[in-house]
Short mmCIF file of C-alpha atoms and ligand atoms in Angstrom, two decimals:
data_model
loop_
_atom_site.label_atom_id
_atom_site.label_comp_id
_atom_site.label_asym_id
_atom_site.label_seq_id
_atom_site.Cartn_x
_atom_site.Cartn_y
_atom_site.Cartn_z
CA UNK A 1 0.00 0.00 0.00
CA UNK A 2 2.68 2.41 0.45
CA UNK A 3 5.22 3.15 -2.15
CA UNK A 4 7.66 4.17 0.85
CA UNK A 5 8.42 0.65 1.81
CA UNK A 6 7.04 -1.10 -0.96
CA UNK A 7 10.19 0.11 -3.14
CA UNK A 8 12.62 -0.74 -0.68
CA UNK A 9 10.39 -4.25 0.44
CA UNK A 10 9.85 -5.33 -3.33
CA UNK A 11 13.62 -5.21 -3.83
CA UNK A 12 13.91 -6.86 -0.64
CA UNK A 13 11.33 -9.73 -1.38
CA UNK A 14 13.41 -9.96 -4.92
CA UNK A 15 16.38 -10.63 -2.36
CA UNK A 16 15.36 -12.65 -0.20
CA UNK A 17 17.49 -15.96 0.13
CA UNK A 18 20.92 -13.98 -1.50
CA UNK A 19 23.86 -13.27 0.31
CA UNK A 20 25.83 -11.82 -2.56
CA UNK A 21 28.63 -10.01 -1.17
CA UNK A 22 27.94 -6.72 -2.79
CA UNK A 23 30.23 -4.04 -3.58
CA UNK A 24 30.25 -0.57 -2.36
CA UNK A 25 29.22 1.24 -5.49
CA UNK A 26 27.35 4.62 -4.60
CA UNK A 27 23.62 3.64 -5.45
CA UNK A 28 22.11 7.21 -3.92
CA UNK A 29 21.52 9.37 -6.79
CA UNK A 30 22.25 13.16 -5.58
CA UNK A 31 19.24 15.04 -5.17
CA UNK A 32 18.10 16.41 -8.74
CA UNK A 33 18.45 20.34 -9.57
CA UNK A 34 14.49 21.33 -9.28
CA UNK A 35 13.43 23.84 -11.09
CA UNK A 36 11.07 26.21 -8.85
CA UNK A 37 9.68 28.29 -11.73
CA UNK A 38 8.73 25.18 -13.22
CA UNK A 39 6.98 24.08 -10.08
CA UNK A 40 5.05 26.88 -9.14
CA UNK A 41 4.30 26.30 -12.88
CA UNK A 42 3.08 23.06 -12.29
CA UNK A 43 1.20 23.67 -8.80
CA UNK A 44 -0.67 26.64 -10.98
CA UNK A 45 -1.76 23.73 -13.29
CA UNK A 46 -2.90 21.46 -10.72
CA UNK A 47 -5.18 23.65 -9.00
CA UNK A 48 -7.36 24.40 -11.87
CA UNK A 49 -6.92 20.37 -13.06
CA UNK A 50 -10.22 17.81 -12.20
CA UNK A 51 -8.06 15.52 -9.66
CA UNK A 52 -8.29 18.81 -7.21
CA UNK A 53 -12.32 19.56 -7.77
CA UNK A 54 -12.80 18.66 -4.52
CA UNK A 55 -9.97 21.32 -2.65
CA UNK A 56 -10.83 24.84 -2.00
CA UNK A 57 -8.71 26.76 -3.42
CA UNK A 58 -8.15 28.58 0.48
CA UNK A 59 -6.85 25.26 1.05
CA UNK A 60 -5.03 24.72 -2.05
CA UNK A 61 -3.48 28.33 -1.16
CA UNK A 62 -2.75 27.80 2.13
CA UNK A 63 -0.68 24.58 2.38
CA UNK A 64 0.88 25.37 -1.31
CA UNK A 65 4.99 24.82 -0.94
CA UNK A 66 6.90 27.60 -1.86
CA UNK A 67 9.27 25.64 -3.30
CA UNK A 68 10.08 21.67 -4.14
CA UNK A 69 11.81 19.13 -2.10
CA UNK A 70 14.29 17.75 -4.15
CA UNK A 71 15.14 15.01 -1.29
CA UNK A 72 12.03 12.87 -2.19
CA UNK A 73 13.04 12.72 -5.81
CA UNK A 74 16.35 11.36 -4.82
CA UNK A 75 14.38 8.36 -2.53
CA UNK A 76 11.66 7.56 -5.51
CA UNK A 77 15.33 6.77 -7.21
CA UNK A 78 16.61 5.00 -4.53
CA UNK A 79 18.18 1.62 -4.95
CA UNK A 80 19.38 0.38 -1.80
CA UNK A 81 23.17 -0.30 -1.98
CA UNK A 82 22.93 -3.64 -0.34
CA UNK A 83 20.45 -6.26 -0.56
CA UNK A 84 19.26 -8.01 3.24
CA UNK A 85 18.29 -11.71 3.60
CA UNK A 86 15.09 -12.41 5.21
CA UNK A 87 16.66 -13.43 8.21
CA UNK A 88 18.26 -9.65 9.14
CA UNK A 89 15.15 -7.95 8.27
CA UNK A 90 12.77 -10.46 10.62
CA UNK A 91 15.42 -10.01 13.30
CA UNK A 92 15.17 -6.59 14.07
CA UNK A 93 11.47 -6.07 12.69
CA UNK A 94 10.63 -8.98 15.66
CA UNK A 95 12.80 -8.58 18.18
CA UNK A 96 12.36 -9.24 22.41
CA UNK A 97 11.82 -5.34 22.63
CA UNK A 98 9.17 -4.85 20.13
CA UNK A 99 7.53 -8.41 21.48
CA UNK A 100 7.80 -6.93 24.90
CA UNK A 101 6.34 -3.28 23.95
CA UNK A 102 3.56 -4.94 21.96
CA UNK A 103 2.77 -7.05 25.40
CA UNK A 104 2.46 -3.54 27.20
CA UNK A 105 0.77 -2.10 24.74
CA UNK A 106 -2.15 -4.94 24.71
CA UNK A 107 -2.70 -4.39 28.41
CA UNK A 108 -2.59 -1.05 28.28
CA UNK A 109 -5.34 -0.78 25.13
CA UNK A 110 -7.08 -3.86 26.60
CA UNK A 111 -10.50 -2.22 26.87
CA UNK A 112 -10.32 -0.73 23.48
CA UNK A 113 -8.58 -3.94 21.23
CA UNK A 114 -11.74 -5.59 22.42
CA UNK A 115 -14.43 -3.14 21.74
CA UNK A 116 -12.23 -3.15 18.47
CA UNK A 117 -12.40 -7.11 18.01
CA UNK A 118 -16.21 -6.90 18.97
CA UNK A 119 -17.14 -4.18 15.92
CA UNK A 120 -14.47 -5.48 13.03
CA UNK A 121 -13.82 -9.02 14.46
CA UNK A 122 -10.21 -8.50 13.83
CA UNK A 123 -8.16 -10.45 16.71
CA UNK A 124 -6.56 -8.48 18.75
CA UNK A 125 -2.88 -9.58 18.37
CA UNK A 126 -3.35 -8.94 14.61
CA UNK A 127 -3.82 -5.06 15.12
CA UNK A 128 -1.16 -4.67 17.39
CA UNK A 129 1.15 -6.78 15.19
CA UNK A 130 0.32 -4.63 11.87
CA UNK A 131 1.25 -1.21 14.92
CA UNK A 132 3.93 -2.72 15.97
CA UNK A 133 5.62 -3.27 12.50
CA UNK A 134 4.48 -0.59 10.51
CA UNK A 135 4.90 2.37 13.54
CA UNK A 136 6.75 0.69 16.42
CA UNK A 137 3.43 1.09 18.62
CA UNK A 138 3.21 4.90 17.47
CA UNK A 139 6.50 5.74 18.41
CA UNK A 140 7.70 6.18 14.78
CA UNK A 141 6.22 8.51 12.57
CA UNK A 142 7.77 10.06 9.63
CA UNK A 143 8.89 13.92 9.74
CA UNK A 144 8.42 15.04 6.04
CA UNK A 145 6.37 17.48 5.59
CA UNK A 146 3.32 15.96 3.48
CA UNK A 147 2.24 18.63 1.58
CA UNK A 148 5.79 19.67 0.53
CA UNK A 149 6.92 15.96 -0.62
CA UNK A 150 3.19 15.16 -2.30
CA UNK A 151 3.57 18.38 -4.55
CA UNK A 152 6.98 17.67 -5.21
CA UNK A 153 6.06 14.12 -6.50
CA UNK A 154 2.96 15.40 -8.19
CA UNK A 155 5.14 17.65 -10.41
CA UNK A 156 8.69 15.62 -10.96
CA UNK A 157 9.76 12.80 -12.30
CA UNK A 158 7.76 9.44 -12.56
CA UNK A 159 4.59 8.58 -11.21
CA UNK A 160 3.00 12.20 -10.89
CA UNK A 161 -0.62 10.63 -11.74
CA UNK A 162 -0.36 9.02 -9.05
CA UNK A 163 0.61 11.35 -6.71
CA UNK A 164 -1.15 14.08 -7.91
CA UNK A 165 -4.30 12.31 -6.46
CA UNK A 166 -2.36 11.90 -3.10
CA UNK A 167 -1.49 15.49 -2.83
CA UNK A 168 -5.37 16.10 -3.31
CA UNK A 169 -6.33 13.63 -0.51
CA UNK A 170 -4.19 15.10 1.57
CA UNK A 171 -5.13 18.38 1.26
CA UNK A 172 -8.86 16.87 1.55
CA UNK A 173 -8.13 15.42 4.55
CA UNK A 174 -7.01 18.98 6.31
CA UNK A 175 -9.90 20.38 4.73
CA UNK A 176 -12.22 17.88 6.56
CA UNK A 177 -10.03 18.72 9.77
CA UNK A 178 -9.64 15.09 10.93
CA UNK A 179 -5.67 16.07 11.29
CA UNK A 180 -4.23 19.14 12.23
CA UNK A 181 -2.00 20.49 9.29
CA UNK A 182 0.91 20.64 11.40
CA UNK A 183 0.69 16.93 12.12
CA UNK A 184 0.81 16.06 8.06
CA UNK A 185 3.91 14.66 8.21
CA UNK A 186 5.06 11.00 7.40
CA UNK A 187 7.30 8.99 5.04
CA UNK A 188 8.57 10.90 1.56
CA UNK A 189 6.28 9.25 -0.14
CA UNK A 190 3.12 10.89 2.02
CA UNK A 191 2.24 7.75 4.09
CA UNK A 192 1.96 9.36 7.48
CA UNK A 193 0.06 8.53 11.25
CA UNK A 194 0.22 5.66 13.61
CA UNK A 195 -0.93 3.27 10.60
CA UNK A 196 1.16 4.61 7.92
CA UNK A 197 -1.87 5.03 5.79
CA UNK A 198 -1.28 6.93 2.27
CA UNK A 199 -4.29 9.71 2.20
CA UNK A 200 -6.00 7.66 -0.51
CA UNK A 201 -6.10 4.70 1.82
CA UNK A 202 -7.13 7.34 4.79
CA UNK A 203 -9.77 8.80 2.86
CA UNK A 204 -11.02 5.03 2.43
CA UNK A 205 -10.74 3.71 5.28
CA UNK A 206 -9.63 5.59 8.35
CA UNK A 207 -12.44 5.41 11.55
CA UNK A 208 -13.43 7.75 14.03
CA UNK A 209 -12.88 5.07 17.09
CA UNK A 210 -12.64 8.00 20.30
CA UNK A 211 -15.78 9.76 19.12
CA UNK A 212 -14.72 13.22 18.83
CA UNK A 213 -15.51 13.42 15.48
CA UNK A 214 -12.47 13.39 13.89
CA UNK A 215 -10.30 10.45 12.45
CA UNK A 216 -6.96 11.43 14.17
CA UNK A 217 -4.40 8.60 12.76
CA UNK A 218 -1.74 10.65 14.40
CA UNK A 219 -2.90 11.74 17.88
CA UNK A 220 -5.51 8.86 18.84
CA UNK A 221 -4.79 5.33 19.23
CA UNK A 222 -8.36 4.17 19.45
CA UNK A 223 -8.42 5.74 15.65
CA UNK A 224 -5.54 3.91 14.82
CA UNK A 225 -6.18 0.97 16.11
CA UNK A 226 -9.52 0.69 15.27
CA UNK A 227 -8.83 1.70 11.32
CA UNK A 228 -5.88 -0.94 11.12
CA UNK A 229 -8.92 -3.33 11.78
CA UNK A 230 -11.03 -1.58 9.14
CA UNK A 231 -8.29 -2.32 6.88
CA UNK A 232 -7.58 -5.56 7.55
CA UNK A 233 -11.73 -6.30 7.69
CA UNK A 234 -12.29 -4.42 4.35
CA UNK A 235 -9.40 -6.74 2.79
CA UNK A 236 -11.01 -9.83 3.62
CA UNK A 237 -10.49 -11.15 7.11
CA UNK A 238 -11.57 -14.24 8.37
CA UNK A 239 -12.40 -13.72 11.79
CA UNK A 240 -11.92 -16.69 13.90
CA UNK A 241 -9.13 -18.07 11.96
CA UNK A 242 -5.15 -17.48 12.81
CA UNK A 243 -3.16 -16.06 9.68
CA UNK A 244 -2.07 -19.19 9.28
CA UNK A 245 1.26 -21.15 11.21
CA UNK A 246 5.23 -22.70 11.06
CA UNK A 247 4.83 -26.15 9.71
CA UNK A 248 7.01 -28.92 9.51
CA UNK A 249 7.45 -30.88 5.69
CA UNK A 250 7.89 -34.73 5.65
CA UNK A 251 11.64 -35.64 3.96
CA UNK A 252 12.18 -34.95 1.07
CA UNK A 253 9.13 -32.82 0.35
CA UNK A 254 9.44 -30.68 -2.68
CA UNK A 255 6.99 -28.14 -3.43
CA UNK A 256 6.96 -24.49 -4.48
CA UNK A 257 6.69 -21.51 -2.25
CA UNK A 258 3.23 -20.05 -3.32
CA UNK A 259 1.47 -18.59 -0.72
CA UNK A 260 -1.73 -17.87 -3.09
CA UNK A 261 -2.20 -22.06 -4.27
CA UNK A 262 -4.74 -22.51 -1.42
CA UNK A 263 -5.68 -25.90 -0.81
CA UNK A 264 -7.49 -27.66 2.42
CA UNK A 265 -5.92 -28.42 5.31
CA UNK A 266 -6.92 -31.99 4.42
CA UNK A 267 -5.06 -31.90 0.97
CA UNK A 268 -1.91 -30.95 3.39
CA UNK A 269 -2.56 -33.20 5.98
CA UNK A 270 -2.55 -36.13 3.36
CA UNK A 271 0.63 -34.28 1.95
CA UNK A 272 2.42 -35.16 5.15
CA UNK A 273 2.92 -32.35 6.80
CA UNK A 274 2.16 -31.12 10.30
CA UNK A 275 2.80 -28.07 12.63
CA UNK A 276 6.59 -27.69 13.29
CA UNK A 277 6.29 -29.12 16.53
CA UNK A 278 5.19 -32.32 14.69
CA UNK A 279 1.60 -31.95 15.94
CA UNK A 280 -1.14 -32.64 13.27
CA UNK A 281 -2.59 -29.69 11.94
CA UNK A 282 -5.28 -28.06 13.08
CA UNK A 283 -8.80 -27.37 10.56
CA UNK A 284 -8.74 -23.93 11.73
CA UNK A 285 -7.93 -22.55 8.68
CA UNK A 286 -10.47 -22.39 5.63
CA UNK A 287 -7.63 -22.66 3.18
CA UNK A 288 -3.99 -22.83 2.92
CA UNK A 289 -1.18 -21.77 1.15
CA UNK A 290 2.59 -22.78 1.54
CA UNK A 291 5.13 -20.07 2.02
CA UNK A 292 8.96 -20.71 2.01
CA UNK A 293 10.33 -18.17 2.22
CA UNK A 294 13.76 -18.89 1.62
CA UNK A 295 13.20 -22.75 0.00
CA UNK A 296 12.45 -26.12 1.66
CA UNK A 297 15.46 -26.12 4.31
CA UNK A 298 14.08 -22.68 6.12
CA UNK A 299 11.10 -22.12 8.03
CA UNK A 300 7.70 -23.30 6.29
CA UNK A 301 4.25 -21.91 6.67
CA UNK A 302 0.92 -22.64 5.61
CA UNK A 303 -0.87 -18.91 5.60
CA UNK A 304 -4.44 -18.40 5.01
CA UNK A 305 -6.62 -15.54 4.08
CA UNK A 306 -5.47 -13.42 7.23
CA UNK A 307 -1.78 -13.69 6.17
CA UNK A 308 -3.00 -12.33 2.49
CA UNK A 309 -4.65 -8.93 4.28
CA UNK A 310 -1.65 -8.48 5.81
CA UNK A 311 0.09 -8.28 2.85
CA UNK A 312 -2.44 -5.96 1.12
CA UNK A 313 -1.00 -3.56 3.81
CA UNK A 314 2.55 -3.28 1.89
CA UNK A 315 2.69 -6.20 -1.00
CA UNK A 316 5.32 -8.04 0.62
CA UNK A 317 5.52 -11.28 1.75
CA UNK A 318 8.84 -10.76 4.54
CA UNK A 319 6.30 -7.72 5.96
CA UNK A 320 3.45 -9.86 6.11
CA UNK A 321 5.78 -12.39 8.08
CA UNK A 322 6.71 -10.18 10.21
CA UNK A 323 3.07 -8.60 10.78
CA UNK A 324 2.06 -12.19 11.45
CA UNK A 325 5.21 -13.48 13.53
CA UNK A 326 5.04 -10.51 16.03
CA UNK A 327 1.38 -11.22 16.64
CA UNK A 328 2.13 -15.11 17.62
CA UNK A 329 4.57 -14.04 20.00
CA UNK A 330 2.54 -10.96 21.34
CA UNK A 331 -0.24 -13.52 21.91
CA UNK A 332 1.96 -16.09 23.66
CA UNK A 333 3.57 -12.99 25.60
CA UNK A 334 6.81 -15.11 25.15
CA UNK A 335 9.81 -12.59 24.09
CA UNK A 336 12.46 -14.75 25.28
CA UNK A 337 12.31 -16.56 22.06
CA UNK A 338 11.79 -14.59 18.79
CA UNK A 339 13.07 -17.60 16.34
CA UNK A 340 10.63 -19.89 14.58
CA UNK A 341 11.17 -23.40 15.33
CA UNK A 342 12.99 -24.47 12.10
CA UNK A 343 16.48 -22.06 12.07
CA UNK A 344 16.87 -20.08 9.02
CA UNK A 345 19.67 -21.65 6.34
CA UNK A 346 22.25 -19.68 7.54
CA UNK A 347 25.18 -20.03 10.18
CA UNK A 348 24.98 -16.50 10.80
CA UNK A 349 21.76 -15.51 12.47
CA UNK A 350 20.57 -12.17 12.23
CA UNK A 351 20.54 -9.44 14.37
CA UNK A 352 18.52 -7.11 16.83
CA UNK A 353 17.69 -3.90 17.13
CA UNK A 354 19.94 -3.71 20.19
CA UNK A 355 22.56 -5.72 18.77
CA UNK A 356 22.70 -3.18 16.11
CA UNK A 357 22.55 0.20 18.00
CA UNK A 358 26.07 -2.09 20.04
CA UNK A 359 27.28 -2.38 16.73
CA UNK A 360 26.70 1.09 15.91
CA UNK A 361 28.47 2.80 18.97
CA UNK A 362 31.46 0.22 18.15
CA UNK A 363 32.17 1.38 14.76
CA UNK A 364 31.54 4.64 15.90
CA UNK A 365 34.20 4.26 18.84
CA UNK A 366 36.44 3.04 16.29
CA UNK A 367 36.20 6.40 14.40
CA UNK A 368 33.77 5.08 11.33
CA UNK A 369 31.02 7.53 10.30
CA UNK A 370 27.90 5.46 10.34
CA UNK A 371 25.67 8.95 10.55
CA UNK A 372 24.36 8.05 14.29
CA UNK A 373 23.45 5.40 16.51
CA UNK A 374 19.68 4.42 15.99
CA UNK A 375 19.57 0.69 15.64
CA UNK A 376 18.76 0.79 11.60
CA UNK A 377 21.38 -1.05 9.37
CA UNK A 378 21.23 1.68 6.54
CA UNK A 379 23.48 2.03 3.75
CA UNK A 380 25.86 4.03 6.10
CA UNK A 381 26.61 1.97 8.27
CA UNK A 382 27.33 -1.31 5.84
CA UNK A 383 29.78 0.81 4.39
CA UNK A 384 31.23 0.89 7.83
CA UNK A 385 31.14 -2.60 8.27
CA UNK A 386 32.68 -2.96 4.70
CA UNK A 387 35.76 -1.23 5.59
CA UNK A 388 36.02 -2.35 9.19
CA UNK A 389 35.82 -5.77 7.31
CA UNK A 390 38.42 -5.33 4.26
CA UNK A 391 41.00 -3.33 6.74
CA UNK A 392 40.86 -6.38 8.94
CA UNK A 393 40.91 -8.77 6.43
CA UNK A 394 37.48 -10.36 6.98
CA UNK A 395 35.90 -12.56 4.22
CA UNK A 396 33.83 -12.17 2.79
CA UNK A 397 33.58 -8.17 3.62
CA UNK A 398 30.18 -7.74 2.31
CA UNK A 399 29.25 -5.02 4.92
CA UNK A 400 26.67 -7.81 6.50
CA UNK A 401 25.67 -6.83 10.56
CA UNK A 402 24.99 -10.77 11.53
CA UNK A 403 25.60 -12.39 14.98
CA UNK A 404 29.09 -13.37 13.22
CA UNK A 405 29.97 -9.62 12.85
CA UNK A 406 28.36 -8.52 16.06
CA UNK A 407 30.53 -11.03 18.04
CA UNK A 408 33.57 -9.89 16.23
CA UNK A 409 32.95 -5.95 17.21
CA UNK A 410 31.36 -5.84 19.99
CA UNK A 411 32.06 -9.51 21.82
CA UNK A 412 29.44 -11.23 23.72
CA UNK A 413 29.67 -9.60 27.46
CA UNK A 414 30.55 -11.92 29.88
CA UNK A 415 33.40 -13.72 28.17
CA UNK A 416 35.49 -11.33 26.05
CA UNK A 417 39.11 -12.97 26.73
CA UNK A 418 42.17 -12.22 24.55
CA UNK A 419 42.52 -15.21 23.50
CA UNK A 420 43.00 -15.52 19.68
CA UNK A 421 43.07 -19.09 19.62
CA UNK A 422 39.05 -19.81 18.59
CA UNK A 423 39.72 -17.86 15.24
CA UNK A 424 38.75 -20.32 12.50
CA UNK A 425 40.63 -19.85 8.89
CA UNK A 426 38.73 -18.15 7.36
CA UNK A 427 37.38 -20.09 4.37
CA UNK A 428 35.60 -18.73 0.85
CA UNK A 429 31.92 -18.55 0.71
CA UNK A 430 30.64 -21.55 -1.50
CA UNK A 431 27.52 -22.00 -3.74
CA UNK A 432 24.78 -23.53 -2.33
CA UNK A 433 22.07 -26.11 -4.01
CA UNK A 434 20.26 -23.12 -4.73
CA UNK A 435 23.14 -21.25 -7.14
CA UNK A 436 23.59 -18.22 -4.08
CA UNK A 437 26.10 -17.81 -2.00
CA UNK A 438 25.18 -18.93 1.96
CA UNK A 439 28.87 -17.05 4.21
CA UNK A 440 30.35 -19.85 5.81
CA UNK A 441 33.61 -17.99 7.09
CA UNK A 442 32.83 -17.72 10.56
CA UNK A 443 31.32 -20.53 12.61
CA UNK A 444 33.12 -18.85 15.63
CA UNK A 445 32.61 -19.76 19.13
CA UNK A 446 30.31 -17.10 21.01
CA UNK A 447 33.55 -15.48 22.40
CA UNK A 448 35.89 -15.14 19.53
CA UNK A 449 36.72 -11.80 18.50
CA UNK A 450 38.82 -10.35 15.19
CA UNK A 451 40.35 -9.59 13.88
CA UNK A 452 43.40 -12.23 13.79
CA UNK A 453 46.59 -11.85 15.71
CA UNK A 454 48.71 -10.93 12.22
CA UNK A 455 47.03 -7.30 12.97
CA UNK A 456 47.57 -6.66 16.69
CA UNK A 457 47.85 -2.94 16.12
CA UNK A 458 44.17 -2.57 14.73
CA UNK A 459 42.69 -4.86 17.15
CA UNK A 460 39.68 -2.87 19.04
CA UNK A 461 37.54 -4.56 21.37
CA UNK A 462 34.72 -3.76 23.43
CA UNK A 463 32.78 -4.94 26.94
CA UNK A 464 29.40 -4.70 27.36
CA UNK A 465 28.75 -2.91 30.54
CA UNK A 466 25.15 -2.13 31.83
CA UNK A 467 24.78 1.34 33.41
CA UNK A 468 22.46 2.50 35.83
CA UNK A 469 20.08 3.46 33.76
CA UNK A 470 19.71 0.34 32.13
CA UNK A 471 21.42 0.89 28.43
CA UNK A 472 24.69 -0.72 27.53
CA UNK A 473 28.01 0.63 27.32
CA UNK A 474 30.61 -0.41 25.42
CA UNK A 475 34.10 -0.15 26.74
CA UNK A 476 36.96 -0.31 24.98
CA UNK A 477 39.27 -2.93 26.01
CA UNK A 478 42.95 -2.77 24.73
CA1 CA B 1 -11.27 10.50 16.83
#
């Protein structure tokens, strides 16, 4: 639904399952020259066009830019530099902090998740795993401001159709005063509020749940919460049923991952399989489809019709995943263990949020630019991890934060010795059945550090030490 992630998230979903070493070539086009003359040009044109019949023109007048934005150009261009498997982006989507905040924030809305589940018959868990993902429980909202990035869109570069109607939506939605003009901000691509709706998709579907007579995605939670079921309900949910769950395939099973082949549960039950705990499955679910999502020796689901309204919310399957996967574990208020029960085909597990922000401040100690500490593995900070990897000769140094990488910078805590002697060789990544490349240079014991004793004088390490107010310090240790 939004182009904001879905750009990023389609790239990623054409990802998933390779570990390609990339190289560092620049991939951020530099913000375009924008012509303002041209602009105001364009804005003029706009006002009088039929997409905007329905804006005043006070409106139209009042939130016009004064000039473009050339920033969201340069994302609508964006190809990200390096490609992330499934297995990084589920680990810090569904981590023991969001599991944990999600758990708070279902006692804390308890009253109104079930007046919610009582008018759309949308499950509880499912809301808050849809908040959780696409907002982290409200807490992150884009900054852009709408009106400035929608025009800019509307007027440059591809897909101004399509934005043109945004821009008029938005401004619609001001003129209706459900949200207070100085809280239209959001993503560059004008998804904004608590449930990252795009203004089309707010226009549509967006519910006054508080009563006050407006439909505040930005201020009210009961509005939020309450339209994320609205969504989901208006894109088919089954109430009653679970989105679906991790199943286990008999040996030697072969079948394609296509989520949208639904059969019955008893086709699959006569096909073998059973939950991943080896229990039969259940005939909770109308129909089923099976997702691998990266091929027969990862985690395998069956997903029903719930799974497929979660992906209506961003057309990606990893997003839906982790919409779905973050509900489970908010429902079985378990946070202690965020893997599914069949391990990922890797030997180097992803990361955490936490893990990340540690690997952050480490690079950062160590005098790499990574552009801040705030837990998000950007294109800044795998440069960072590039170099810290090619000046230390680390192979492959594909600018990958894993639990390989995080044990090498940051060490695990409570057993950071100097010992050198648990470095492995470090040996080439090999093919896999599949034609990609799975890393295999580091099946390191949990305390090994890098870089290798041939480079004493570039050897940085770092304890974990908890401070009184409960974050983690790293401390250098020579
Ligand atoms: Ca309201």
């Amino acid at each position: 639904m939004r182009l904001t992630k879905l750009s990023t998230l389609s790239l990623l979903s054409a990802a998933i399952g390779l570990s390609l070493a990339s190289t560092a070539q620049a991939a951020r086009p530099d913000a375009p020259y924008l012509s303002n003359s041209e602009f105001q040009q364009c804005l003029d044109g706009l006002k009088n066009s039929s997409k905007f019949r329905g804006v005043d023109s006070y409106t139209f007048n009042n939130y016009r830019p004064s000039e473009p934005d050339p920033s969201v150009i340069q994302s609508l261009n964006y190809q990200p530099e390096f490609q992330k498997d499934i297995w990084d982006y589920l680990s810090v989507l569904v981590d023991k902090e969001r599991v944990e905040d999600g758990i708070q924030a279902k006692r804390q809305w308890a009253d109104t998740l079930r007046s919610i589940e009582s008018r759309y018959g949308v499950k509880a868990e499912h809301v808050l795993g849809v908040w959780g993902v696409e907002s982290n429980f409200g807490q992150t909202l884009g900054k852009k401001p709408l009106f400035e990035s929608l025009a800019t869109l509307s007027c440059f570069d591809r897909r101004q159709s399509y934005f043109q109607g945004e821009y008029a939506n938005a401004l619609k939605i001001v003129q209706n005063g459900d949200i207070n003009p100085s809280d239209m901000t959001g993503s560059w691509a004008g998804a904004f509020g608590q449930t990252q709706f795009m203004p089309s998709t707010f226009l549509e579907l967006a519910v006054d749940f508080d009563g006050d007579g407006r439909r505040d995605l930005v201020n009210s939670v009961p509005d939020a919460l309450a339209s994320t079921a609205n969504f989901l309900d208006k894109r088919g949910y089954r109430s009653g049923e679970p989105w679906g769950y991790e199943v286990k395939l008999p040996n030697g099973y072969w079948a394609a991952s296509n989520r949208k082949d639904k059969k019955s549960i008893s086709h699959w039950r006569g096909q073998g399989l059973t939950l991943a705990n080896g229990s039969p499955l259940p005939y909770d679910l109308s129909s089923a489809g099976l997702l691998l999502p990266a091929g027969e020796d990862g985690p395998a689901f069956l997903v029903g019709k719930n799974f497929d309204t979660f992906y209506s919310y961003n057309a990606s399957e990893s997003y839906a995943l982790a919409i779905a996967h973050l509900s489970d574990l908010i429902t079985s208020e378990n946070s202690s263990k965020t893997d599914f029960v069949t391990a990922w085909p890797t030997n180097d597990p992803g990361i955490s949020r936490q893990q990340s922000k540690d690997i952050q401040q480490a690079l950062s100690n160590a005098g790499y630019d990574i552009g801040g500490v705030d837990g998000i593995i950007g294109d800044n900070t795998r440069t960072a991890i590039q170099q810290y990897q090619t000046s230390r000769g680390i192979f492959p140094a594909d600018g990958r934060a894993g639990q390989n990488f995080y044990r090498t910078i940051v060490g695990n805590g409570n057993a950071v010795s100097n010992s050198y002697n648990n470095s492995r060789p470090l040996v080439p990544a090999s093919a896999d059945r599949m034609g990609q490349l799975i890393q295999q240079q580091t099946v390191t014991p949990a305390a090994n550090t890098y870089p290798s004793p041939a480079q004493p004088s570039s050897n940085i390490r770092y304890r974990r030490v908890p401070t009184s107010d409960g974050s983690i310090r790293l401390e250098r240790i020579d």
